[in-house]
Structure formats: C-alpha cells, structure tokens
Short mmCIF file of C-alpha atoms and ligand atoms in Angstrom, two decimals:
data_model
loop_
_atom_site.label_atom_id
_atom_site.label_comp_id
_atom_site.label_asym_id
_atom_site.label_seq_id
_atom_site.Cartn_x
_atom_site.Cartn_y
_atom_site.Cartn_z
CA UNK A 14 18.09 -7.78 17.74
CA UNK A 15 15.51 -6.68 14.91
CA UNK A 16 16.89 -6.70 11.64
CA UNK A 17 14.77 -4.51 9.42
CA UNK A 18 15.53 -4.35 5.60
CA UNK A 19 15.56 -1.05 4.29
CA UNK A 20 14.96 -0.49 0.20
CA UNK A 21 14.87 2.97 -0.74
CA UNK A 22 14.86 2.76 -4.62
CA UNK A 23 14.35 5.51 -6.70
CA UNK A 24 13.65 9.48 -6.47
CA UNK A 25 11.60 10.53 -3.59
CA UNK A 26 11.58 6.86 -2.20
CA UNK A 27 15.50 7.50 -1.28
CA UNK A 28 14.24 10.52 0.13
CA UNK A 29 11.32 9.67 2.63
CA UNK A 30 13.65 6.90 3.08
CA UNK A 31 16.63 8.74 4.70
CA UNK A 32 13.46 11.35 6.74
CA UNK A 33 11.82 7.91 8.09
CA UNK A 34 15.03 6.31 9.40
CA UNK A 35 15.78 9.75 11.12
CA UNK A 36 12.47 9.11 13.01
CA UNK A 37 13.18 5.43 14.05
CA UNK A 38 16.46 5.84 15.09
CA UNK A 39 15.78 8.76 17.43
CA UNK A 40 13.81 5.60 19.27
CA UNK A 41 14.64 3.38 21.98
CA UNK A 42 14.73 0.58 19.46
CA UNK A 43 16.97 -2.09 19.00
CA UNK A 44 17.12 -2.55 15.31
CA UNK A 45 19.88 -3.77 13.06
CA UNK A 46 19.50 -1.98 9.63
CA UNK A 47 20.37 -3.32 6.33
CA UNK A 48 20.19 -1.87 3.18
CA UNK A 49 18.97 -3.59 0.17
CA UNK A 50 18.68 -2.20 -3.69
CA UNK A 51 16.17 -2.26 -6.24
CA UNK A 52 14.73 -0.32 -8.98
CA UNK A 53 15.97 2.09 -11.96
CA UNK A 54 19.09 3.35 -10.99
CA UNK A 55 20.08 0.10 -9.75
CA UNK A 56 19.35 -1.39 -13.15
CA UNK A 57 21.29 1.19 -14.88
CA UNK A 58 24.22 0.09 -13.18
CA UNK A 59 23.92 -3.65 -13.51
CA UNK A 60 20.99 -4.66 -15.95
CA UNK A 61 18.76 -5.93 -12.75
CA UNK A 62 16.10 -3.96 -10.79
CA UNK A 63 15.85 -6.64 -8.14
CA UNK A 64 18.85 -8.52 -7.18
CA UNK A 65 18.53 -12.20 -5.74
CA UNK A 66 20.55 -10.50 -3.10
CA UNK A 67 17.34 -8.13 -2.36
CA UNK A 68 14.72 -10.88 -1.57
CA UNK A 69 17.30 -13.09 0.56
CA UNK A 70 17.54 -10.19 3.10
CA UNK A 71 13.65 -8.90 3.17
CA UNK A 72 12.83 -12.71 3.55
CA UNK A 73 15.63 -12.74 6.29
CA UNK A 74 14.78 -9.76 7.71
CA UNK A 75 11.86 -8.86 10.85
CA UNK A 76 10.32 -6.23 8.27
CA UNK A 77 11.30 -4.36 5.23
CA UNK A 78 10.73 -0.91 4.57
CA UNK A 79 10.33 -0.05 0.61
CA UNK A 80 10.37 4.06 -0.31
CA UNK A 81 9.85 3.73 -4.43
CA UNK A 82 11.01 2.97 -7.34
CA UNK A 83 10.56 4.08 -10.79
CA UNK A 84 9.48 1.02 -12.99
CA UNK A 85 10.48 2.27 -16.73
CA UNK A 86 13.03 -1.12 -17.20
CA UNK A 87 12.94 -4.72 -16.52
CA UNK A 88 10.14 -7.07 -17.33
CA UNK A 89 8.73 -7.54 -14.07
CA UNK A 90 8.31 -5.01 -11.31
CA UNK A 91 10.74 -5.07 -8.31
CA UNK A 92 7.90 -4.67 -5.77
CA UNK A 93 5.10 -6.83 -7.13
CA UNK A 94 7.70 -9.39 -7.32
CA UNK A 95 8.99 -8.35 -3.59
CA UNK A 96 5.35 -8.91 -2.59
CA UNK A 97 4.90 -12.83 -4.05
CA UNK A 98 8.31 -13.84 -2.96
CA UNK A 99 7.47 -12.65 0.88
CA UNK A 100 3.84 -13.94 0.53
CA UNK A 101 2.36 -10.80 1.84
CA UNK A 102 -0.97 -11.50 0.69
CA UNK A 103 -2.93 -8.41 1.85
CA UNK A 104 -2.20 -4.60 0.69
CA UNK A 105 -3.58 -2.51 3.71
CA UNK A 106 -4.09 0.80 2.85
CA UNK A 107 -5.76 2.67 5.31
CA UNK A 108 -7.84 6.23 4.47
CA UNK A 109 -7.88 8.54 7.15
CA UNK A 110 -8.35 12.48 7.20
CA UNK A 111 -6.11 14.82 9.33
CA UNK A 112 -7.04 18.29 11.25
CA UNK A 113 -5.05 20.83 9.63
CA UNK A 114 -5.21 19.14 6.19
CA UNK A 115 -7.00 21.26 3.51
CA UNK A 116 -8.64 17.85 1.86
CA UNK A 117 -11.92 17.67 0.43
CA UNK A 118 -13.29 15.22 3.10
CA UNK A 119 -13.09 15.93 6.91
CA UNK A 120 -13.67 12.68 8.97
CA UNK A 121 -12.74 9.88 6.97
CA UNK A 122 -11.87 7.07 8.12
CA UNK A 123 -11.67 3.39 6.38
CA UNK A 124 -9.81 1.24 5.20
CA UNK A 125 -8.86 -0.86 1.98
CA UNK A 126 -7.43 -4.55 1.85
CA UNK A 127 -6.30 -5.31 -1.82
CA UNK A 128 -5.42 -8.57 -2.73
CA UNK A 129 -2.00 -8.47 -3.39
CA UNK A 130 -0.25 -12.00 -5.03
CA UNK A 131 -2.51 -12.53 -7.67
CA UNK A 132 -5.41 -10.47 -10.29
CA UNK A 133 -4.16 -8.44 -13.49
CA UNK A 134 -0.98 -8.25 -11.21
CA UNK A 135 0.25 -11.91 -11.92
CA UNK A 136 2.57 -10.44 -14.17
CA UNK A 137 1.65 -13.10 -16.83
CA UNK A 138 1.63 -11.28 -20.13
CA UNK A 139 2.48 -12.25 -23.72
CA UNK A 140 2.93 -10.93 -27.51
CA UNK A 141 1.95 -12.15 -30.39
CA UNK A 142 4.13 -11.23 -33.40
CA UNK A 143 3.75 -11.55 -37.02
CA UNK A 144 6.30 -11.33 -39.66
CA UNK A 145 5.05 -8.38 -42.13
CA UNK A 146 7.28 -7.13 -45.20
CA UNK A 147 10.75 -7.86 -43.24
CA UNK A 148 9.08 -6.16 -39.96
CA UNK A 149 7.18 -7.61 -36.80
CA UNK A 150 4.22 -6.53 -36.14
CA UNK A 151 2.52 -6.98 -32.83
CA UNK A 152 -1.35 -8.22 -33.53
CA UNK A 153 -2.27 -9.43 -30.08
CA UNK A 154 -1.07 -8.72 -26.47
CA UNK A 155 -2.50 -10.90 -23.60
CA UNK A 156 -2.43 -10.14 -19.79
CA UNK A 157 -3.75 -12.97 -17.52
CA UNK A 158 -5.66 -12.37 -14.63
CA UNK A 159 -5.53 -14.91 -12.31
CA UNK A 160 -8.48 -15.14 -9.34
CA UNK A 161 -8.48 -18.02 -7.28
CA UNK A 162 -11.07 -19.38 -4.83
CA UNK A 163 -8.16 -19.71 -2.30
CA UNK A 164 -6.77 -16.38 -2.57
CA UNK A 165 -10.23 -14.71 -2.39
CA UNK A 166 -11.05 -16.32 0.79
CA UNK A 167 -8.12 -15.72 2.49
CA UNK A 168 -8.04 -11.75 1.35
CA UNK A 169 -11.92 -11.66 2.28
CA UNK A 170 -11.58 -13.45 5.97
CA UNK A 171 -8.30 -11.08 6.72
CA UNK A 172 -10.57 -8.12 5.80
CA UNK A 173 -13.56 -9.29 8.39
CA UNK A 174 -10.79 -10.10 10.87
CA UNK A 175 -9.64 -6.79 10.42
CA UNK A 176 -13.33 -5.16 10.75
CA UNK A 177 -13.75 -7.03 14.35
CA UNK A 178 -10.40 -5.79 15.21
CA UNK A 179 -10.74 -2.51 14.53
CA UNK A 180 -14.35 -2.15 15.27
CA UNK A 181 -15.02 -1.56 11.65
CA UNK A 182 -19.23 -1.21 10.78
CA UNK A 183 -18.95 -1.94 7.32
CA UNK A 184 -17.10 -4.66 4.96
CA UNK A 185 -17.69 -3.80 1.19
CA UNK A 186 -16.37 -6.11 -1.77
CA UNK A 187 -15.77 -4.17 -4.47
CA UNK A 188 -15.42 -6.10 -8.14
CA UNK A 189 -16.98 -6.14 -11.62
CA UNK A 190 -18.74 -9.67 -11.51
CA UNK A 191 -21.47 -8.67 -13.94
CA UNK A 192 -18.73 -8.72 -16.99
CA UNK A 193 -15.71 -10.62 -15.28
CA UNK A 194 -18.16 -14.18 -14.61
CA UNK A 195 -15.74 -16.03 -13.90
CA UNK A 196 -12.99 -14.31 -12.17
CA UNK A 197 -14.53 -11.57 -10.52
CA UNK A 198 -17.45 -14.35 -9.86
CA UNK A 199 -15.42 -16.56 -7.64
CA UNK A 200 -14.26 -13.23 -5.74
CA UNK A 201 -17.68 -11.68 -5.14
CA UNK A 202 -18.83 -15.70 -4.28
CA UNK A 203 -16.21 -16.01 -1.62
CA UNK A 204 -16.98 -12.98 -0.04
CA UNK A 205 -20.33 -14.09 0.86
CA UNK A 206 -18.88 -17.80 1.97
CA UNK A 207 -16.52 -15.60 4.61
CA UNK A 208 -19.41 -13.38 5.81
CA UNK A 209 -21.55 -16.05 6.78
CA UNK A 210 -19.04 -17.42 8.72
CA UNK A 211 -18.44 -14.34 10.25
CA UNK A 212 -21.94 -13.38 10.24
CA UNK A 213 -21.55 -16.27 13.13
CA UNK A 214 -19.37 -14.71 15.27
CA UNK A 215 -20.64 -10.92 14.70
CA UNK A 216 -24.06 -9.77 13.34
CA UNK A 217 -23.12 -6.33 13.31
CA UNK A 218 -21.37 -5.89 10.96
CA UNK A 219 -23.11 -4.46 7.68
CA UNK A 220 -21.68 -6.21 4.60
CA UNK A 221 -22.41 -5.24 1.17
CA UNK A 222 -20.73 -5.62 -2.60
CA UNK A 223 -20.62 -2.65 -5.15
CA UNK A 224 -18.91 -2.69 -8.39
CA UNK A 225 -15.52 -0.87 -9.02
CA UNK A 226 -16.97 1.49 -11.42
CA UNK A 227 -19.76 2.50 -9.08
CA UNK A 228 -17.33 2.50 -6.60
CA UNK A 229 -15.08 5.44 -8.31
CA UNK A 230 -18.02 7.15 -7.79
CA UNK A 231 -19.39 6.60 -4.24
CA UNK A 232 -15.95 6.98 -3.18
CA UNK A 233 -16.09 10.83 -4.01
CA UNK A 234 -20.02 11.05 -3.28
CA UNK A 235 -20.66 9.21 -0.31
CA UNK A 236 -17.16 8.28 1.05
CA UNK A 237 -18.47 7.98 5.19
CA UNK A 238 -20.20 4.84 3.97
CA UNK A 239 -17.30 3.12 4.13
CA UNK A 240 -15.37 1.02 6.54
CA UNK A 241 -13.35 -2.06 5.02
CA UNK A 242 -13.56 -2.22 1.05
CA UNK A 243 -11.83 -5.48 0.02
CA UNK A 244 -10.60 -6.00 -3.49
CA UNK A 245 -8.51 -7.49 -6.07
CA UNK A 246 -5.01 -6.17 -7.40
CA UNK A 247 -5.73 -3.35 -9.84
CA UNK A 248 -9.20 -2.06 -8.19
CA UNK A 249 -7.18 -1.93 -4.82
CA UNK A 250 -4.55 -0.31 -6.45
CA UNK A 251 -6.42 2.25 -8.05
CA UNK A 252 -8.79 3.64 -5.18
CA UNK A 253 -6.25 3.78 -2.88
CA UNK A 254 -5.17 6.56 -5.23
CA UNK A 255 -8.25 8.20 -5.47
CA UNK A 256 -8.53 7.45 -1.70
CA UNK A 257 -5.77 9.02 -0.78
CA UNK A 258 -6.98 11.97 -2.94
CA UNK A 259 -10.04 12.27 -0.93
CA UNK A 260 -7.84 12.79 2.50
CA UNK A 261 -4.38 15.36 1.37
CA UNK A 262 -3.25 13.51 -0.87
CA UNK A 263 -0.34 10.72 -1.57
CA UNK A 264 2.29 12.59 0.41
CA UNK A 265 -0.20 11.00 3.60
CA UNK A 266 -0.95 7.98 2.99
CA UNK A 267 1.16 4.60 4.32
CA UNK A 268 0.90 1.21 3.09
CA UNK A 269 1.40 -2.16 4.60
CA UNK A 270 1.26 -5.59 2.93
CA UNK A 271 1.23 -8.22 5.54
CA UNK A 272 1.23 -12.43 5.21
CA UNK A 273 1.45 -15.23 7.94
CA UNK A 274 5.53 -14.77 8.18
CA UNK A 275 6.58 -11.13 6.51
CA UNK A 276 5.78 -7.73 6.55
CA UNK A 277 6.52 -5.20 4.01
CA UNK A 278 5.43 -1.32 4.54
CA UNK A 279 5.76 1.37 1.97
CA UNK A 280 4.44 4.71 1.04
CA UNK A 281 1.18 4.69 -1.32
CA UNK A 282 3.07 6.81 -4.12
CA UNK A 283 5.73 5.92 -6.27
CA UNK A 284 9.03 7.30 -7.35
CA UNK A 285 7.46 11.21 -7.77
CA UNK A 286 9.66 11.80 -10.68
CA UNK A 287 8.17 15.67 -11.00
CA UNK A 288 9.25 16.15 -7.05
CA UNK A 289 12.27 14.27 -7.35
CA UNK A 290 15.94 15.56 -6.29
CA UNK A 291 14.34 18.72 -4.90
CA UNK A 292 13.83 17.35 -0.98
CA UNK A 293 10.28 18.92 -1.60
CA UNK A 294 8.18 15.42 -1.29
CA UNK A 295 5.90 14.77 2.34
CA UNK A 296 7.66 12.03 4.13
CA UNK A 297 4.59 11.36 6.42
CA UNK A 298 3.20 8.92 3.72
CA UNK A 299 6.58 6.89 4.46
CA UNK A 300 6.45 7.78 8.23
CA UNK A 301 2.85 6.29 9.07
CA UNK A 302 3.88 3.07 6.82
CA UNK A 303 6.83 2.99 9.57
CA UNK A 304 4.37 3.42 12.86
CA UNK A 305 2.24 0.79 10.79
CA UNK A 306 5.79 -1.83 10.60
CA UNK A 307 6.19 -1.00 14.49
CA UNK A 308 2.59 -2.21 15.13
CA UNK A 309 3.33 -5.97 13.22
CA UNK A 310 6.86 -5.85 15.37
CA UNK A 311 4.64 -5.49 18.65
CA UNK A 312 5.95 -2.14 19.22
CA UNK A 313 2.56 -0.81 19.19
CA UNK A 314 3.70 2.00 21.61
CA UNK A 315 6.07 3.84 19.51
CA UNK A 316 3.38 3.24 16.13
CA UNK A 317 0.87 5.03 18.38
CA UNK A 318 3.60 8.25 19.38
CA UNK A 319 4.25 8.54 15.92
CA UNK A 320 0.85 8.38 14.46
CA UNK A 321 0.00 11.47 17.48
CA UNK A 322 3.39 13.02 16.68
CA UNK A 323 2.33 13.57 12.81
CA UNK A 324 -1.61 14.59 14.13
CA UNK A 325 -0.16 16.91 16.22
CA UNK A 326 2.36 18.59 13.61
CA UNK A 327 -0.29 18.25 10.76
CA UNK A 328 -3.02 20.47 13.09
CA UNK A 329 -0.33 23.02 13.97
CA UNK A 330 0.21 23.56 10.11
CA UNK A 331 3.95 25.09 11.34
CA UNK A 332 5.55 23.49 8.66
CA UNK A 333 4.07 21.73 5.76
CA UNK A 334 6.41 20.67 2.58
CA UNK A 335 4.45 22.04 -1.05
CA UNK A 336 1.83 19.52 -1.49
CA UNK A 337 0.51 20.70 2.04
CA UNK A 338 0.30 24.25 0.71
CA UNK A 339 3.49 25.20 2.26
CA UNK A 340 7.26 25.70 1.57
CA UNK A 341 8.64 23.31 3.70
CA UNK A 342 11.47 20.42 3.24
CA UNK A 343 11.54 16.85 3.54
CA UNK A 344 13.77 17.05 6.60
CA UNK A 345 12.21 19.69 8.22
CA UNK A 346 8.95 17.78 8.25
CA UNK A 347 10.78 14.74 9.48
CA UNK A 348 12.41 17.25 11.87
CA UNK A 349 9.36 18.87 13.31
CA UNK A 350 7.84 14.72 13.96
CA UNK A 351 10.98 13.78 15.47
CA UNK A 352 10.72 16.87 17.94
CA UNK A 353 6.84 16.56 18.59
CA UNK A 354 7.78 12.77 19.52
CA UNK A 355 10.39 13.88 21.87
CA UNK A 356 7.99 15.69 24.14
CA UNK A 357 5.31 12.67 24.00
CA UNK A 358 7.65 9.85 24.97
P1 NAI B 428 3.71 8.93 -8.06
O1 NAI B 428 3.00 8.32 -6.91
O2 NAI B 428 5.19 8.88 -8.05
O3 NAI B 428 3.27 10.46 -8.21
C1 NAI B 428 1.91 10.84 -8.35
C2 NAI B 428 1.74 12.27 -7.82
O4 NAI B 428 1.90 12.27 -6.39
C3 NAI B 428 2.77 13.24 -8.37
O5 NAI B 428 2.12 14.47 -8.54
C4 NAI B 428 3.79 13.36 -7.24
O6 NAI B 428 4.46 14.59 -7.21
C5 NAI B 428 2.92 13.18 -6.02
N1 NAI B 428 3.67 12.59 -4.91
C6 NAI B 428 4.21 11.34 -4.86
N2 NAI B 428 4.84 11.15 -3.70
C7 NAI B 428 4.73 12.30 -3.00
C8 NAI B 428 5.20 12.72 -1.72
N3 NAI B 428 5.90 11.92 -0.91
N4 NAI B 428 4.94 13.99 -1.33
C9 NAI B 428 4.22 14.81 -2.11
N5 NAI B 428 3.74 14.47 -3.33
C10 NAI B 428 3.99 13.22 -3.76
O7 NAI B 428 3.13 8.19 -9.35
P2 NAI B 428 3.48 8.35 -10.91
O8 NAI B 428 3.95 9.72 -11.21
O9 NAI B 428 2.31 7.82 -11.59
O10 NAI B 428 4.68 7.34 -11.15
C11 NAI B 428 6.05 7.69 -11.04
C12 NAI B 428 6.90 6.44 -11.06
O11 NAI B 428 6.70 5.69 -9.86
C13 NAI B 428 6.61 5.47 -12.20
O12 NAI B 428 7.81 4.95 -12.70
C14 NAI B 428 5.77 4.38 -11.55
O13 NAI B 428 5.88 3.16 -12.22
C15 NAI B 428 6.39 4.34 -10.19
N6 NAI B 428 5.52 3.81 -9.12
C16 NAI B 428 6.13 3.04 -8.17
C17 NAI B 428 5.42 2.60 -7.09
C18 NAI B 428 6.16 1.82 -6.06
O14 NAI B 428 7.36 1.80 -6.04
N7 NAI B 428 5.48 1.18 -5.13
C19 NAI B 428 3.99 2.93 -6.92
C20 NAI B 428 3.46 3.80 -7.93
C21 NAI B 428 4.20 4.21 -9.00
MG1 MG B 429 -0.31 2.46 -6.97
#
C-alpha cells in the first residue's frame, strides 16, 4: 500500500486540502494517508513550524501533498526546508489556459522548471549589528545566493528531458547574467553545455536565453513563445505568479517538485490569508497538483480523468467559487470534479 503524506498547513491550504482528499478517495486507490503538520498555527502551539516528525514521514512516505502555510514565524520556511531535506530538485510549474476561464490569454500552454535547492532560496542570511547609544542598530543584512555548476546542470538537463517528453518546441533559460557574472554566469553557461548535448539527440528543439527582467515582459507580450523556461529559485518563483496570472489565476495552477527518490506536489499560492476561513478559495490549483502526484505514482490514468474532469467542469462554468467570477464553495467545486469523474471512469 501507498502511503502518501498529507500537510495541509495554514488557511486555505487546510482547505483545498480536505476538497483534494475528497477527490482521491472517491478513487479506486489504495493509499494509506498520514497526516503531517507544519506552519503558523502549528508554531503557535509549540514554537516549531516544521517538526522533525514532519520530514521523517514525507521522506517515508510514496508522495506528500502540501496545501499552504503562512510563513510570518520561524527562521526558516517549512516548505523550502521540506524541499532540501526530500531533494526535490526541480519546481514544475506548468501554465496552461482553460475553456471557460475568463483569462487574458486563450491557448497557453508551457511550462516552468525552477531550480528549487539552491539560489537566493539557500536560506543563508545574516545581520550585522552595531551597538549605538545603549541600542542595536542593524547596518548591514546579507542574503547568499548560492549557484552551483552541479545544480544548474542537473535543473537544465531535467528541463530538456522534459521538452522531449512532452514534445515541447522551445527551452528558454531565463537569468540576469549581464549583472550576476558569476552566479547567474555559471547558470546561463550550463545551459548551453546541456543543449549541446541534447542538441545531439534532438535538433528540433529551439533553445534560447532571455533575461528575467525582459522576461516579465515577454511573458505578458508574447507569452505563445514559450515552451520550457528554466530558472533559478526566485525568478521561478516569481513568474510562475505572473504565469499563473496570465491563465485564471492562482486558484488554477498546481505545482510539483520532483528529485531522483521524492515527490512533493502543492498548489502555486500560499496560505490566502484575505480568502481564508470563508471556504471561498478554488481547490483546482490543489486538485491538478494531485492528478500531477498520481502521474510520478504511475497512476497516470486517474491524473488524466482528473485533469478532463476539471476541463470539463471549468467549460461548463456551472459552478465556479469567486475568483472564477462566481459564488461558488470550495466543496461544491470539489463536488462538481468528483461527480464529472464519476461519469468518465
Ligand atoms: P497567496 O498565494 O496566499 O495569495 C495571493 C492571492 O491569490 C490572494 O489574492 C489570494 O486570495 C489568491 N489566492 C490564493 N489561493 C487561492 C485559491 N486557492 N483560490 C482563489 N484565490 C486564491 O500569497 P500571499 O497573499 O502573498 O501570501 C499569503 C501567505 O502565504 C504568506 O504568509 C506567505 O508567506 C505564504 N505563502 C506560502 C506559500 C506556500 O506555502 N507554498 C507560497 C506563497 C506564499
Ligand atoms: Mg510563490
């Protein structure tokens, strides 16, 4: 039997949590579920936001599933430290637009791998303090950003592996080179080593490098271009934001961050602390992350029912919670996907 570690965390995360479990247990799956803690209110309660206890099970564990968590305490965040402990070294985030969604692109369809152990995210930060009149002041804060040569290859052959399997025309690297030598340097370098490899095994793929500011940009004017954009930490995590804008928003769009041995899937958005408690936030962002976790476990079957089970809803527009433009709940979104699957399995 599966196990599957399920972290819900904080405001709407508990809440696309309990609509995406609804979905997988109405399948023929054989999954043992345990439930793991992490985030603000778990800190409240015992001065931690991520338990030892936490990483033993998602390490133990087939997959974990992650809602959100609000990140206002602690020094280091519960789910970039969930990602380095499990190794899950790329952040896929695909962009894809729906019939029936009023977005500002129709047809989109790409996808971003963001380097996920390493960058601005290493978490390695300090203060420096001096003593004035009694008081410290601070005079200097330092955040490290750490790029290696080993990390960037391994990010930039998973996103060409990724563009032959799924038939993707395009691999873009996205960085700021011409300020960042050095770091940004050895990314942008070992891109190109990886696409001559690849250029090898496939010439048709189209591979080009842009910087992130340029990218902000092209991403609103000239989005179609696109069809793998491979980055570091903070870019990824950024225009996977404005991404998701482009498409209906961050109640759509899923997450998975994958390595050699784990799997870890999660909703783009975080905690939605102006949604919260109100059962009002989309749990399709949460529910595609799931029909992406049932892909890694080989159950590509039920990841491909769901994914036509929330096309199918999203076209009929019969329901749609607030930041669809309608009135509808959490549950009866998850309610209307769990029926739609019914009738295509
Ligand atoms: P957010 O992603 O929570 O919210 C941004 C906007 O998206 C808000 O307007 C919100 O209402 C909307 N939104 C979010 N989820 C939605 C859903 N399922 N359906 C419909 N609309 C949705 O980001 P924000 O407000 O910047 O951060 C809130 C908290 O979440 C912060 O404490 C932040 O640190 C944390 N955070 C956690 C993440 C994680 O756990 N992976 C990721 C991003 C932020
Ligand atoms: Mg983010």
């Amino acid at each position: 039997m599966k196990k599957i570690a399920t972290i819900g965390g904080d405001g709407v995360g508990k809440e696309v949590m309990e609509a995406g479990l609804t979905i997988l247990e109405s399948l023929d799956l054989n999954f043992d579920y345990i439930e793991a803690h992490a985030g603000d209110e778990y800190f409240q309660k015992t001065g931690l936001t991520i338990p030892e206890e936490t990483v033993k099970i998602a390490k133990n564990s087939s997959a974990t599933l992650f809602g959100a968590i609000t990140s206002t305490h602690g020094e280091k965040s519960p789910i970039i430290t969930l990602r380095k402990e499990l190794d899950v070294f790329a952040n896929l985030r695909p962009v894809k637009s729906f019939e029936g969604v009023n977005s500002l692109f129709q047809n989109l369809d790409f996808l971003i791998v963001r380097e996920n152990t390493e960058g601005l995210y290493s978490q390695i930060e300090s203060l420096e303090e001096k003593k004035e009149k009694e008081k410290f002041k601070t005079i200097k804060s330092i955040a490290t950003r750490v790029i290696t040569k080993r990390a960037s290859e391994k990010i930039c052959n998973y996103a060409f592996k990724k563009a032959i399997e799924e038939d993707r025309k395009r691999v873009t690297c996205v960085h700021k080179a011409n300020v960042l030598k050095k770091t940004d340097g050895i990314f942008k370098e070992a891109f190109y080593n990886i696409a001559k490899d690849y250029s090898k095994i496939n010439q048709n793929i189209v591979v080009n490098d842009y910087y992130i500011d340029a990218t902000a940009m092209y991403l609103i004017t000239k989005p179609q271009e696109f069809g793998i954009i491979v980055t570091s930490n903070l870019y990824g995590d950024i225009i996977s934001d404005e991404a998701a804008g482009l498409v209906g928003g961050l109640g759509l769009s899923p997450s998975a961050n994958v390595g050699d041995n784990n799997g870890l899937f999660e909703p783009v958005h975080g905690s939605g602390p102006d949604i919260a408690g109100q059962n009002i936030a989309n749990p399709i962002a949460m529910i595609l992350s799931i029909a992406m976790m049932l892909d890694f476990l080989k159950e590509k079957y039920y990841g491909d029912q769901i994914r036509l089970a929330v096309e199918n809803v999203l076209k009929t527009k019969k329901v749609a919670t607030p930041d669809l433009g309608g009135n509808s709940k959490t549950m009866d979104m998850a309610d209307a996907i769990k029926n739609e699957l019914k009738q295509l399995i």
